[in-house]
Short mmCIF file of C-alpha atoms in Angstrom, two decimals:
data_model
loop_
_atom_site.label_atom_id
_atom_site.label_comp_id
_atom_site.label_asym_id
_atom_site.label_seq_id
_atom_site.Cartn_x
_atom_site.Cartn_y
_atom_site.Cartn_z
CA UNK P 113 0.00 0.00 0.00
CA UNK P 114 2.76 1.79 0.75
CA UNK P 115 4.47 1.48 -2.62
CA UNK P 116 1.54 2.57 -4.15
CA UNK P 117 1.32 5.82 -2.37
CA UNK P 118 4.62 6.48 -3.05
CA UNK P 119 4.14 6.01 -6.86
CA UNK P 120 1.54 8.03 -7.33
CA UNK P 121 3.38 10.70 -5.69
CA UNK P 122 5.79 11.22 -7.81
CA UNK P 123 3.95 10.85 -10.60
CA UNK P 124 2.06 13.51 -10.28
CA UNK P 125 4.54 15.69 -8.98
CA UNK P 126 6.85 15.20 -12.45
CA UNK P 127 3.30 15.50 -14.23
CA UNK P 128 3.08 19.65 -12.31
CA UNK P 129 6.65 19.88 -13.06
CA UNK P 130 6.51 18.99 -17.23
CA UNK P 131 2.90 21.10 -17.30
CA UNK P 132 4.66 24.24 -16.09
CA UNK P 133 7.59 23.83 -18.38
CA UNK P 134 5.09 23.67 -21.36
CA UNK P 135 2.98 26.41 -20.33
CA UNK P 136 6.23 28.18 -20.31
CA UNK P 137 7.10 27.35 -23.47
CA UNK P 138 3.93 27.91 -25.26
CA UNK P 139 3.58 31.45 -23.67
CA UNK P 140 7.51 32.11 -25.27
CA UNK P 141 6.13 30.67 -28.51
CA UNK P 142 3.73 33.35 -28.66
CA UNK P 143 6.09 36.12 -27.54
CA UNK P 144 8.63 34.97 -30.19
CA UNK P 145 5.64 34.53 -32.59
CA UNK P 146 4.52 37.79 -32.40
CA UNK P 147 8.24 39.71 -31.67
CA UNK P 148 10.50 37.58 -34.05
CA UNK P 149 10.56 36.11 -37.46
CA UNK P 150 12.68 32.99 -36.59
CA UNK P 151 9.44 31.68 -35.42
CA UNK P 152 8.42 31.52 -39.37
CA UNK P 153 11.10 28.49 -40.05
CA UNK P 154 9.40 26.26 -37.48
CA UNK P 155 5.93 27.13 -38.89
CA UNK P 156 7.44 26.28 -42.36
CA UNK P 157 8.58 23.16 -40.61
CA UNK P 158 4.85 21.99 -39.07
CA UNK P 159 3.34 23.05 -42.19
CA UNK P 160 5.02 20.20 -43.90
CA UNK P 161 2.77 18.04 -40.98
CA UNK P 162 -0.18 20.64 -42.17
CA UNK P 163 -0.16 19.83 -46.01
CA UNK P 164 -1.86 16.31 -46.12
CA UNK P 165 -4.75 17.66 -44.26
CA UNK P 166 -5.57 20.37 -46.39
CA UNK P 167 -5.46 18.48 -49.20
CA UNK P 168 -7.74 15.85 -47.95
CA UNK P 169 -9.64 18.85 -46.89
CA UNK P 170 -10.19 20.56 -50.09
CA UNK P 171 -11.00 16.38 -52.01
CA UNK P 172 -15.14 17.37 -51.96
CA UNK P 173 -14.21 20.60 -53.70
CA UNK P 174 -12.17 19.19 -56.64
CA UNK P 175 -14.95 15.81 -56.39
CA UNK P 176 -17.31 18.06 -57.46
CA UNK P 177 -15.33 20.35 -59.89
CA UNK P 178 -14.44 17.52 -61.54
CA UNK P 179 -17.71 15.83 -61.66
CA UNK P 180 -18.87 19.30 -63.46
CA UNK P 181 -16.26 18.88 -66.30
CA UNK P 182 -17.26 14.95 -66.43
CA UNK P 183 -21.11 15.06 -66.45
CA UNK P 184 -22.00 18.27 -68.86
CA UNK P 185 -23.95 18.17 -71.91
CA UNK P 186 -22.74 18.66 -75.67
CA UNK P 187 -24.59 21.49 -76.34
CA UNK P 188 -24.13 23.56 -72.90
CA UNK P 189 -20.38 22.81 -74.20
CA UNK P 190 -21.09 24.30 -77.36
CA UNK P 191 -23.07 27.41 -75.85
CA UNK P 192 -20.68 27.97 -73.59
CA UNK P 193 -17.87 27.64 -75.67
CA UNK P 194 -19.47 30.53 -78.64
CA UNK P 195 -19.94 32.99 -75.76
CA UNK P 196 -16.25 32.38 -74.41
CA UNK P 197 -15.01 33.33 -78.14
CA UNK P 198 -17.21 36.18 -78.10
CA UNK P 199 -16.01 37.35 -74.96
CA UNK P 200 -12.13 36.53 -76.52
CA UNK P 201 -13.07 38.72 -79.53
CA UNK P 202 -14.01 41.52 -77.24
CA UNK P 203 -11.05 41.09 -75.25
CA UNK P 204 -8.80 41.14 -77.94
CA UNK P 205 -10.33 43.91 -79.12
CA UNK P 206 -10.37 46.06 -76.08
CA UNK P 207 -6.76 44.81 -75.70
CA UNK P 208 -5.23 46.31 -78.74
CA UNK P 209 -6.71 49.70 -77.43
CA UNK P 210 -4.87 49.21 -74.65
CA UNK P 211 -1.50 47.96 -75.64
CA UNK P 212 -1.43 51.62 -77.52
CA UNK P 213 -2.67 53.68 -74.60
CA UNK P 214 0.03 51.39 -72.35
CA UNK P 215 2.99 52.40 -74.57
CA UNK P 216 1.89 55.94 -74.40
CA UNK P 217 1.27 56.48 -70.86
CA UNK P 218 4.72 55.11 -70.18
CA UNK P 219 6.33 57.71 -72.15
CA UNK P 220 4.42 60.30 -70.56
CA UNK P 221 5.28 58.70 -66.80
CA UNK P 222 8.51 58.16 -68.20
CA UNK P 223 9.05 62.01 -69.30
CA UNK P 224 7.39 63.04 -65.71
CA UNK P 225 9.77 60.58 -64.56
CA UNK P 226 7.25 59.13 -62.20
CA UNK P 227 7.26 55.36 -61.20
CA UNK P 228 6.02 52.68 -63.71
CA UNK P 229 3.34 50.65 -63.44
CA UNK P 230 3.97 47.79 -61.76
CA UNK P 231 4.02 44.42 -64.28
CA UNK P 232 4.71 41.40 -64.58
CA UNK P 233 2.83 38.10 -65.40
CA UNK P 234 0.23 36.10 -63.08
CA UNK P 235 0.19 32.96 -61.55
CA UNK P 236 -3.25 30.85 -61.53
CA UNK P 237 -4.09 30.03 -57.88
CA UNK P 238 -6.97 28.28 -56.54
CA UNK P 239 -8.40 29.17 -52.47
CA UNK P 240 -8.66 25.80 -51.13
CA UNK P 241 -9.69 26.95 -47.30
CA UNK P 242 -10.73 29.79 -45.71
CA UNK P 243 -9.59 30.92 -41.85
CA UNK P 244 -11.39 28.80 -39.31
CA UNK P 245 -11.37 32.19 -37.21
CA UNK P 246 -14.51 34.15 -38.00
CA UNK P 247 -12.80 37.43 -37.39
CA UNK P 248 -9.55 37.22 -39.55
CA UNK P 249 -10.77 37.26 -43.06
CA UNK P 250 -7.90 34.99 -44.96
CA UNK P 251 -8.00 32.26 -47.30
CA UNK P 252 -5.62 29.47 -48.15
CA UNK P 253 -4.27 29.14 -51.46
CA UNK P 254 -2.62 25.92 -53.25
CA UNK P 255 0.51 27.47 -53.94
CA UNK P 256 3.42 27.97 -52.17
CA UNK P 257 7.13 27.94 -51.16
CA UNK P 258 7.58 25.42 -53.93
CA UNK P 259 5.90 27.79 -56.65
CA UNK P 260 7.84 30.97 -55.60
CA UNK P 261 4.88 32.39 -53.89
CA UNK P 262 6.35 35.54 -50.70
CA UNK P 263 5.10 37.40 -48.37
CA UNK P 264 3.52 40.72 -49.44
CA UNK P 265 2.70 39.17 -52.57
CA UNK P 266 -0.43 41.05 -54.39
CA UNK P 267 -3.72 38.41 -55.21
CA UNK P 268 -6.04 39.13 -57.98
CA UNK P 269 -9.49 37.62 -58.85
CA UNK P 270 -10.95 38.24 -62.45
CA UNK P 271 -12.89 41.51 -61.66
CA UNK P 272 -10.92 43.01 -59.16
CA UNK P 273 -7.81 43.02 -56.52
CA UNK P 274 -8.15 40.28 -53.40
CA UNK P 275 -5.70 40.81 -51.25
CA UNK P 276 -1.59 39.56 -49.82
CA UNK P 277 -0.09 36.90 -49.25
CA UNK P 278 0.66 37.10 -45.07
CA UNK P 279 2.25 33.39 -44.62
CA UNK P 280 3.92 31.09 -46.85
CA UNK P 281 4.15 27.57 -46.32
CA UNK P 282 5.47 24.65 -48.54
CA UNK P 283 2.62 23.96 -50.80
CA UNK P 284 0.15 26.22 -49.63
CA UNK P 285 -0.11 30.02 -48.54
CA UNK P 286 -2.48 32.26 -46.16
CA UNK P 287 -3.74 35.47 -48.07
CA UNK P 288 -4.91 38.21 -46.14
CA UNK P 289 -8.60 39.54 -48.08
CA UNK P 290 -9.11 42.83 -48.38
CA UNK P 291 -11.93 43.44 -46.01
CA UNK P 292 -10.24 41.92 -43.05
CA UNK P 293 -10.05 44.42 -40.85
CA UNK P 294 -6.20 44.53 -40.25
CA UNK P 295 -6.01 45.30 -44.34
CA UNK P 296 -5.46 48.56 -45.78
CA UNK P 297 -5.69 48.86 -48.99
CA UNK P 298 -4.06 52.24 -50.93
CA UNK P 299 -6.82 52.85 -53.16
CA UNK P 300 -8.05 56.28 -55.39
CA UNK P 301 -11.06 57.21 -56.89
CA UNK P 302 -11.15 56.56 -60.80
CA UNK P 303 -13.23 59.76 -61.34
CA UNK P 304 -10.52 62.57 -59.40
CA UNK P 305 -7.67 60.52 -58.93
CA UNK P 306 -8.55 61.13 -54.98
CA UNK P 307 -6.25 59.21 -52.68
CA UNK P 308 -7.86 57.67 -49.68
CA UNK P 309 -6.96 54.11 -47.37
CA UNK P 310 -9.75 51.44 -47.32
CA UNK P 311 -9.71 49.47 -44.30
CA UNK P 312 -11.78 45.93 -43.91
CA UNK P 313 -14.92 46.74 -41.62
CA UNK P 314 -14.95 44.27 -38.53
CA UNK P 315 -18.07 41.96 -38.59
CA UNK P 316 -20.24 40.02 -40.26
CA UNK P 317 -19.97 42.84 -43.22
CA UNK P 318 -17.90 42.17 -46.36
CA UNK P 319 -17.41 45.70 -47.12
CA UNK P 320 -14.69 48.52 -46.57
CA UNK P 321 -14.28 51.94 -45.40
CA UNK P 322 -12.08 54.70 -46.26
CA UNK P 323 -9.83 56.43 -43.44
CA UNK P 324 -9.65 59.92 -43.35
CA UNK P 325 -11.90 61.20 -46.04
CA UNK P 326 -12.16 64.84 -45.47
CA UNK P 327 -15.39 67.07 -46.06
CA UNK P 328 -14.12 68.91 -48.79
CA UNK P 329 -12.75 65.29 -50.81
CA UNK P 330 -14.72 64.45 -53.80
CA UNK P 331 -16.25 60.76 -53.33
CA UNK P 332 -19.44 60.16 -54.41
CA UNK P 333 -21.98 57.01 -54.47
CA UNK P 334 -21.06 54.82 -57.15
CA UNK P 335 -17.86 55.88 -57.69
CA UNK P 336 -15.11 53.13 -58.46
CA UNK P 337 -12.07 52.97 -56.30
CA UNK P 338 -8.81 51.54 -57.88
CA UNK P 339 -5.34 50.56 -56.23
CA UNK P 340 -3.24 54.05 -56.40
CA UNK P 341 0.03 51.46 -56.02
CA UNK P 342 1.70 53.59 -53.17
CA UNK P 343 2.88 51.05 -50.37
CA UNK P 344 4.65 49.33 -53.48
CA UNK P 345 2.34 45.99 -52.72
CA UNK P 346 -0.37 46.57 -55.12
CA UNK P 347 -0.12 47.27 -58.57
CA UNK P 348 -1.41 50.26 -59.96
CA UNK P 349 -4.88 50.81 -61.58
CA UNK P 350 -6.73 47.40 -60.50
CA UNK P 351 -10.49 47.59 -59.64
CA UNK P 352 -11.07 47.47 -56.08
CA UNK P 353 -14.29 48.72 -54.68
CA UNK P 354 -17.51 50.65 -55.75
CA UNK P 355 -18.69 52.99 -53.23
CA UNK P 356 -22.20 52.64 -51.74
CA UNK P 357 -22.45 55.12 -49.28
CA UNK P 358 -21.10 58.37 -47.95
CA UNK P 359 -22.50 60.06 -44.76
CA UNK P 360 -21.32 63.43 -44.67
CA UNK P 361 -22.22 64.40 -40.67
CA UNK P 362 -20.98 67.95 -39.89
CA UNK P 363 -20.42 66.83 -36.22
CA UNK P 364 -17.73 64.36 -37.50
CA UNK P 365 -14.16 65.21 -38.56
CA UNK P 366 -13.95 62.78 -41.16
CA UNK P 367 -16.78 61.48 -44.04
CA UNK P 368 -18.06 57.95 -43.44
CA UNK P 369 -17.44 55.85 -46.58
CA UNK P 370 -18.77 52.75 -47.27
CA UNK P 371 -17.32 50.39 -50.10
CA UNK P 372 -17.96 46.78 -51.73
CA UNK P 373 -15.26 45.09 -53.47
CA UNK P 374 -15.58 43.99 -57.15
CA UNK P 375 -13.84 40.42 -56.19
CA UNK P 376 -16.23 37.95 -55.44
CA UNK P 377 -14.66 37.14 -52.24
CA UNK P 378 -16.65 34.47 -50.95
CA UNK P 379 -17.51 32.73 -54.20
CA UNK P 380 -14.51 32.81 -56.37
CA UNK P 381 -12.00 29.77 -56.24
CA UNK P 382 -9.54 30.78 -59.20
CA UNK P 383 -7.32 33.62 -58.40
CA UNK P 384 -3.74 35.30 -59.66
CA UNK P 385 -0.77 36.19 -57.75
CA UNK P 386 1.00 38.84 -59.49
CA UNK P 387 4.29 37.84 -60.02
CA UNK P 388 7.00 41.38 -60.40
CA UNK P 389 8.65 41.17 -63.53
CA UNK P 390 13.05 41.00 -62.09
CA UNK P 391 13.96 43.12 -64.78
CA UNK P 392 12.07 46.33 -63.90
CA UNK P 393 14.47 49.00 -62.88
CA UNK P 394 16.28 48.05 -66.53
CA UNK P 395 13.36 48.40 -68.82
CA UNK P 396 12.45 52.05 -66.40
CA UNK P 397 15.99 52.88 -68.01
CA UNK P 398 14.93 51.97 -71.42
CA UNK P 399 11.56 54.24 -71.04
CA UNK P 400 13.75 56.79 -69.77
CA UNK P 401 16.87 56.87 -72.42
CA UNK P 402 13.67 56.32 -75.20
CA UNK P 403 12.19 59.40 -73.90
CA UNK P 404 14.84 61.37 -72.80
CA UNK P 405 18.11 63.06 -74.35
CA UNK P 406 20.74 64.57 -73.12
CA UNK P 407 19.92 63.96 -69.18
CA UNK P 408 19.43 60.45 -69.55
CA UNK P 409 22.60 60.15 -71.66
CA UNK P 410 24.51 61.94 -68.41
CA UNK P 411 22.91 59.45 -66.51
CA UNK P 412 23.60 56.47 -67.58
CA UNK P 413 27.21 55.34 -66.67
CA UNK P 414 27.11 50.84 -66.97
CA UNK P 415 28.27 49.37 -70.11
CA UNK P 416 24.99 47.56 -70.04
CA UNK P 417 22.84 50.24 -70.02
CA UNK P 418 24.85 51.80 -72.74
CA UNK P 419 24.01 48.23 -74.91
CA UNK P 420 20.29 48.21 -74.33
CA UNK P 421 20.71 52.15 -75.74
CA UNK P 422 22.92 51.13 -78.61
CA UNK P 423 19.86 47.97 -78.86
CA UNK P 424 17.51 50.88 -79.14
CA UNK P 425 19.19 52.69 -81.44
CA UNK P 426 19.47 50.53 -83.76
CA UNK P 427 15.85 49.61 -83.56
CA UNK P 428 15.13 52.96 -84.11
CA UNK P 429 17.56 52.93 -87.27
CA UNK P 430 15.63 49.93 -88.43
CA UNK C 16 6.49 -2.14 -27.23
CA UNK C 17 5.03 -3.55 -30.40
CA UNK C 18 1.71 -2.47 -28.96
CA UNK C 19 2.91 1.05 -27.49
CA UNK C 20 4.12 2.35 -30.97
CA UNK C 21 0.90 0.53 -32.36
CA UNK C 22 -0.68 2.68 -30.59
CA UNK C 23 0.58 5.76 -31.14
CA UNK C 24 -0.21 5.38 -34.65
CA UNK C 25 -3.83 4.85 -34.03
CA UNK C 26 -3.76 8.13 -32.10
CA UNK C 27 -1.89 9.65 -34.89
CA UNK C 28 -3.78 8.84 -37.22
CA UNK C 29 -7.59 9.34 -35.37
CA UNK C 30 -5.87 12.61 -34.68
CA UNK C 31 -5.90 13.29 -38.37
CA UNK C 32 -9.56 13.24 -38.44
CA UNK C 33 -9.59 15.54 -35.68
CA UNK C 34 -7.86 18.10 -38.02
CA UNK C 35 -9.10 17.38 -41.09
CA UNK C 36 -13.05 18.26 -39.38
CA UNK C 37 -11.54 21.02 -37.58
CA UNK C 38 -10.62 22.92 -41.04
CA UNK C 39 -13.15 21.41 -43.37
CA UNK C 40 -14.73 24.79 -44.83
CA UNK C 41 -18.09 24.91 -43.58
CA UNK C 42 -20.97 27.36 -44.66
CA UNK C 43 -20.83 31.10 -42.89
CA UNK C 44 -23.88 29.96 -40.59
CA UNK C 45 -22.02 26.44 -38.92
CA UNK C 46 -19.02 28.27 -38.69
CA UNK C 47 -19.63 29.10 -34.71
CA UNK C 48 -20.87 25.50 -34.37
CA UNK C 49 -17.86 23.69 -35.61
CA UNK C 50 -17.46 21.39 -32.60
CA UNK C 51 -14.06 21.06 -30.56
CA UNK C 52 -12.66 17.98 -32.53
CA UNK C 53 -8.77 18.33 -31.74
CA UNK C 54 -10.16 19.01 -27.74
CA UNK C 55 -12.54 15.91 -27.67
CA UNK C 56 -9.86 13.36 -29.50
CA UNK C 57 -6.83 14.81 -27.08
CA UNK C 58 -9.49 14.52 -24.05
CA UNK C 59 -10.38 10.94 -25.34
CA UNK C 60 -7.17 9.20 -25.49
CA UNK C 61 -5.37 10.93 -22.71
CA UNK C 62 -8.44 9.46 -20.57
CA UNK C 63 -8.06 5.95 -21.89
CA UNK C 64 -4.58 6.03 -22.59
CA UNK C 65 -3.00 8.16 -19.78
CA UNK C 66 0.56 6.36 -19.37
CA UNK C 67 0.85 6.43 -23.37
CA UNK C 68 -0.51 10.12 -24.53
CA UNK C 69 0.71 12.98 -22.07
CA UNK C 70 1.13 16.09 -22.15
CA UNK C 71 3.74 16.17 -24.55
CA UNK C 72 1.88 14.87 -27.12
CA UNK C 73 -0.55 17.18 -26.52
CA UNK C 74 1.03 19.88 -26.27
CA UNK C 75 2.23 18.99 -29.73
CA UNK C 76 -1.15 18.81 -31.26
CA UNK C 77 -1.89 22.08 -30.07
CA UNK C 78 0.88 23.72 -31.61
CA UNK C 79 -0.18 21.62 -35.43
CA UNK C 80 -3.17 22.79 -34.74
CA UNK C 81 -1.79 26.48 -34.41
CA UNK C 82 -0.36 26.20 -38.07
CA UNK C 83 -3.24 24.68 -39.55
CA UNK C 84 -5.46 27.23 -38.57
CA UNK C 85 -2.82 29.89 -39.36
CA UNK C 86 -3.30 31.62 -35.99
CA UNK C 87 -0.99 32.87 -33.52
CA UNK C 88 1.32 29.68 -32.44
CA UNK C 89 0.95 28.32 -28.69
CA UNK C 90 -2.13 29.26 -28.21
CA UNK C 91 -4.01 25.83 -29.18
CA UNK C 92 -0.86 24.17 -27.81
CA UNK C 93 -1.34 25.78 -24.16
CA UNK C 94 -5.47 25.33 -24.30
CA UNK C 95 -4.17 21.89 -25.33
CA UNK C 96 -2.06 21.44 -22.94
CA UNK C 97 -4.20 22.59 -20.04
CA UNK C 98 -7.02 20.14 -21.59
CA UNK C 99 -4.94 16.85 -20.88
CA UNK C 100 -3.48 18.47 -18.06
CA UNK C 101 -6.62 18.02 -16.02
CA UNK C 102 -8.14 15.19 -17.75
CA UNK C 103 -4.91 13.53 -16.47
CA UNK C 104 -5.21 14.44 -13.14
CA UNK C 105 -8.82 12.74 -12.88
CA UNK C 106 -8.78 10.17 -15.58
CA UNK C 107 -9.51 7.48 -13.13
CA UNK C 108 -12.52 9.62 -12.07
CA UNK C 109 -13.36 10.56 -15.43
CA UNK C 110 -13.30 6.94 -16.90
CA UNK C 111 -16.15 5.66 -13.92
CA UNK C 112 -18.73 8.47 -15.36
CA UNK C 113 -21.64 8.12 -17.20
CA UNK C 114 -21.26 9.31 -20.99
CA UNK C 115 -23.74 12.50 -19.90
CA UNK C 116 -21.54 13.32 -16.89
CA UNK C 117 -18.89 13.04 -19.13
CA UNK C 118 -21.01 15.67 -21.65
CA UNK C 119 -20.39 17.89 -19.23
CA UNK C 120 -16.90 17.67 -18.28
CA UNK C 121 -16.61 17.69 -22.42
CA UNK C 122 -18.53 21.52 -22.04
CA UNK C 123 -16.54 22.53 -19.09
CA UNK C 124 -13.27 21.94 -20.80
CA UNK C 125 -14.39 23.61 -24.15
CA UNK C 126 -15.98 26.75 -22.00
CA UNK C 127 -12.57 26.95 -20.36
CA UNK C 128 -10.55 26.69 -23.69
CA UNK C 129 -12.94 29.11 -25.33
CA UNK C 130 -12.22 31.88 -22.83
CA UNK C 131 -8.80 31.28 -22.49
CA UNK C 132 -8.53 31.76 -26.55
CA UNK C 133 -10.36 34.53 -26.01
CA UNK C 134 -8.47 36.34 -23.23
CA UNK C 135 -4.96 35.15 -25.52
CA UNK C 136 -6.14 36.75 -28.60
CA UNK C 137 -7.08 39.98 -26.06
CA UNK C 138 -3.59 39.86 -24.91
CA UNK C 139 -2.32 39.44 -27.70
CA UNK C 140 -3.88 42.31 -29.69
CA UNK C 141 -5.58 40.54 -32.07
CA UNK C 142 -9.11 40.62 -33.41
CA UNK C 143 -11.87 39.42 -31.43
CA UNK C 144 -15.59 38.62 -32.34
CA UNK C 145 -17.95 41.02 -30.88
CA UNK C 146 -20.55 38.59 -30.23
CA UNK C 147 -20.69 35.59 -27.75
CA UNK C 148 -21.41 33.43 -30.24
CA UNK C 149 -18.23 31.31 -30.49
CA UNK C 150 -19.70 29.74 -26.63
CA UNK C 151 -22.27 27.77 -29.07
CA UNK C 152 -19.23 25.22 -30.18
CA UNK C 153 -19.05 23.94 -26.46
CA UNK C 154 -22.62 22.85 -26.93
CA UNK C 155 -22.00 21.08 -30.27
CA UNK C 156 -18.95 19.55 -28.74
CA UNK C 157 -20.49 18.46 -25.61
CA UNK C 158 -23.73 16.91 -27.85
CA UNK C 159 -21.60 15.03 -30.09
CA UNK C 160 -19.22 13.26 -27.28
CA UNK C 161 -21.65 10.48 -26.83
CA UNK C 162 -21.23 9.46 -30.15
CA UNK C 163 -17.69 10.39 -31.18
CA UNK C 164 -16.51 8.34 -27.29
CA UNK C 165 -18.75 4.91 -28.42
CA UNK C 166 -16.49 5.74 -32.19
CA UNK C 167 -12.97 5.91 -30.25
CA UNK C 168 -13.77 3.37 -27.78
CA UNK C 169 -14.79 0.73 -30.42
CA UNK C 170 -11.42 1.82 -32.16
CA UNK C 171 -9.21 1.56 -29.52
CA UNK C 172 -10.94 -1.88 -28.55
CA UNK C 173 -10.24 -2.90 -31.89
CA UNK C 174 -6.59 -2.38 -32.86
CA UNK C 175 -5.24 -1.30 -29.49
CA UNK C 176 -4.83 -5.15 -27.16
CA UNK C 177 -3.63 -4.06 -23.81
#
């Protein structure tokens, strides 16, 4: 009986001792979490523990996606596939237009010597998950590490801008949405060029709301807000949000404005991640030497730079 | 030994499940009743299996759980932690109750993780829900534990031989 006593005794003492040396550690994890990034290697390390249960996750999704392609008639096929060229037509169309206006805006940026446009080719995504926490609106996409996806990395859907990647893990990444309501979002209004900050509204609501809209700014109902592409996350010029309503109270400092975004956020599974084309600052030059003379020609010291102007040259010869 | 890694694996693997129905998306309404899976499974087999699942592997549940859900890491590991802690403590208590009695000590636990998430994410500056909604999954939790204990019972009985 004796032996017994004893047993138990020190069992539960070196049970106190290991639960106090955990709690410890978990409330250092969530200092160092929060304080450090070293933390983001042993994340990247779980995650590999993470990635088989996602995918499992996500099976019903791609069941049924897949049953769509399988079981569809011939001629919702053949409807569907005259409006997409129709659509392709018009897109082509409306592209040439723009591939003229591009050029011509990036000599005039280029003579103002303001920054380009940010460009570069996309990356097709799908959102596989969305946060289990109601109050942090982010999504989990199927690409990561492995496909070059990092942090701060902009997210497109088809009609508008989504929002950043936060976390990367191997195969799969968190992207913060736009209306969560630790997002801010550099945005202007397409009309006036007016520069405001839209900010996720806490809640059940999937809207936005500018910061620090003055009386006197210009922001009406209906008016379409696009990324201005300060904060150097977001490219320029994307569709964000369409403004539905703007209380102008005298008693307040600053104008209530109330936004939707364009992306479907809740119902669209294929995104883009916008991937920066690496050879940006050279092809600025290039804009620059094109559309300037003499200054850009004092400028420009590398060899390399000198090529791509000789390059040009010649093209222009030609 | 062959029959302590055994299992482990079963727990490794039921564990799984625990994870895979604590991130399967769910529509906007069920979200607040997504019961406690990772809680009831760790509360489960530390109670049956107390000399075999401790609070390590607890602890280390908690803290996959943290990346899987993307949150803030620890904080699933220490509600985790706390979970086993006292289901340990009382598991030869615990095992003598009646599946309702054990209901309850199923809603206690998840009351007492749900706060302490709660008074972390406070803490810890990050966003909390304004409602008091997110009580409602210790009621799902605590209705489903009949069910989900006859489930793990009938598994352990059949692959784990003592």
């Amino acid at each position: 009986m004796k032996v017994i006593d004893k047993a138990l005794f020190t069992k539960g003492v070196a049970l106190e001792y290991r639960a106090v040396t955990l709690v410890l550690l978990s409330a250092f994890l969530m200092f160092a979490d929060r304080r450090f990034d070293t933390m983001q290697s042993l994340r990247f390390a779980l995650a590999y523990a993470a990635t088989p249960v996602y995918w499992v996750a996500d099976l019903p999704a791609r069941t049924s996606d897949l049953m769509d392609d399988v079981f569809v008639s011939h001629t919702e096929l053949v409807v569907e596939n005259s409006r997409l060229r129709n659509e392709l037509l018009l897109a082509q169309r409306e592209l040439q237009v723009l591939e003229s206006l591009a050029s011509e805006n990036n000599r005039l940026l280029a003579l103002d010597e303001a920054t380009r446009i940010v460009e570069g080719e996309v990356v097709a995504a799908e959102i596989i998950n969305q946060s289990p926490d109601r109050q942090s609106k982010k999504v989990l996409i199927n690409r990561g590490a492995q496909d070059g996806v990092f942090v701060g990395q902009a997210m497109l859907a088809a009609d508008g801008l989504m929002g950043q990647v936060v976390e990367v893990m191997p195969r799969t990444s968190w992207v913060l949405l736009v209306t969560d309501p630790l997002h801010v979002t550099p945005v202007e209004v397409n009309r006036n060029g007016e520069r405001a900050l839209a900010r996720g509204l806490s809640g059940a609501s999937d809207q936005l709301e500018l910061e620090f809209v003055t009386q006197t700014q210009d922001v009406r109902v209906g008016d379409l807000l696009i990324s201005s592409g300060m904060g150097q996350v977001f490219p320029k010029n994307y569709p964000v949000a369409d403004v539905v309503s703007v209380l102008n109270d005298p008693g307040q400092d600053f104008t209530v404005v109330r936004a939707r975004p364009r992306a479907q956020l809740n119902s669209t599974r294929h995104v883009m991640l916008l991937r920066p084309s690496e050879v940006e600052p050279d092809v600025r030059d290039d804009y620059l030497d094109d559309a300037l003379t003499e200054e850009a020609e004092e400028a420009v010291t590398d060899s390399e730079h000198d090529e791509s102007r000789e390059e040009l040259e010649q093209g222009a010869q030609e | 030994m062959k029959s302590r890694s055994a299992s482990l694996w079963i727990v490794t693997i039921s564990l799984f499940f625990a994870y895979l129905l604590a991130v399967v998306p769910l529509p906007e309404w069920a979200m607040d009743w997504r019961p406690m899976w990772a809680l009831m499974f760790v509360f489960y087999w530390t109670m049956a299996l107390p000399y075999r699942i401790g609070l390590g592997f607890a602890w280390a549940a908690g803290l996959v759980l943290d990346v899987l859900e993307g949150g803030l890491l620890g904080v699933n590991a220490l509600t985790l932690l706390i979970v086993a802690y006292i289901t340990l403590s009382f598991h030869q208590r615990l095992r003598m109750y009646t599946q309702l009695q054990q209901s309850g000590v199923v809603f206690f636990l998840c009351i007492v993780t749900l706060a302490l998430n709660h008074w972390l994410k406070v803490i810890n500056d990050q966003l909390v829900s304004e409602s008091w909604g997110f009580f409602l999954a210790a009621l799902s939790s605590a209705a489903i534990w009949p069910a989900l204990f006859l489930l793990l019972r009938g598994l352990r009985r059949g692959f784990i031989n003592h």
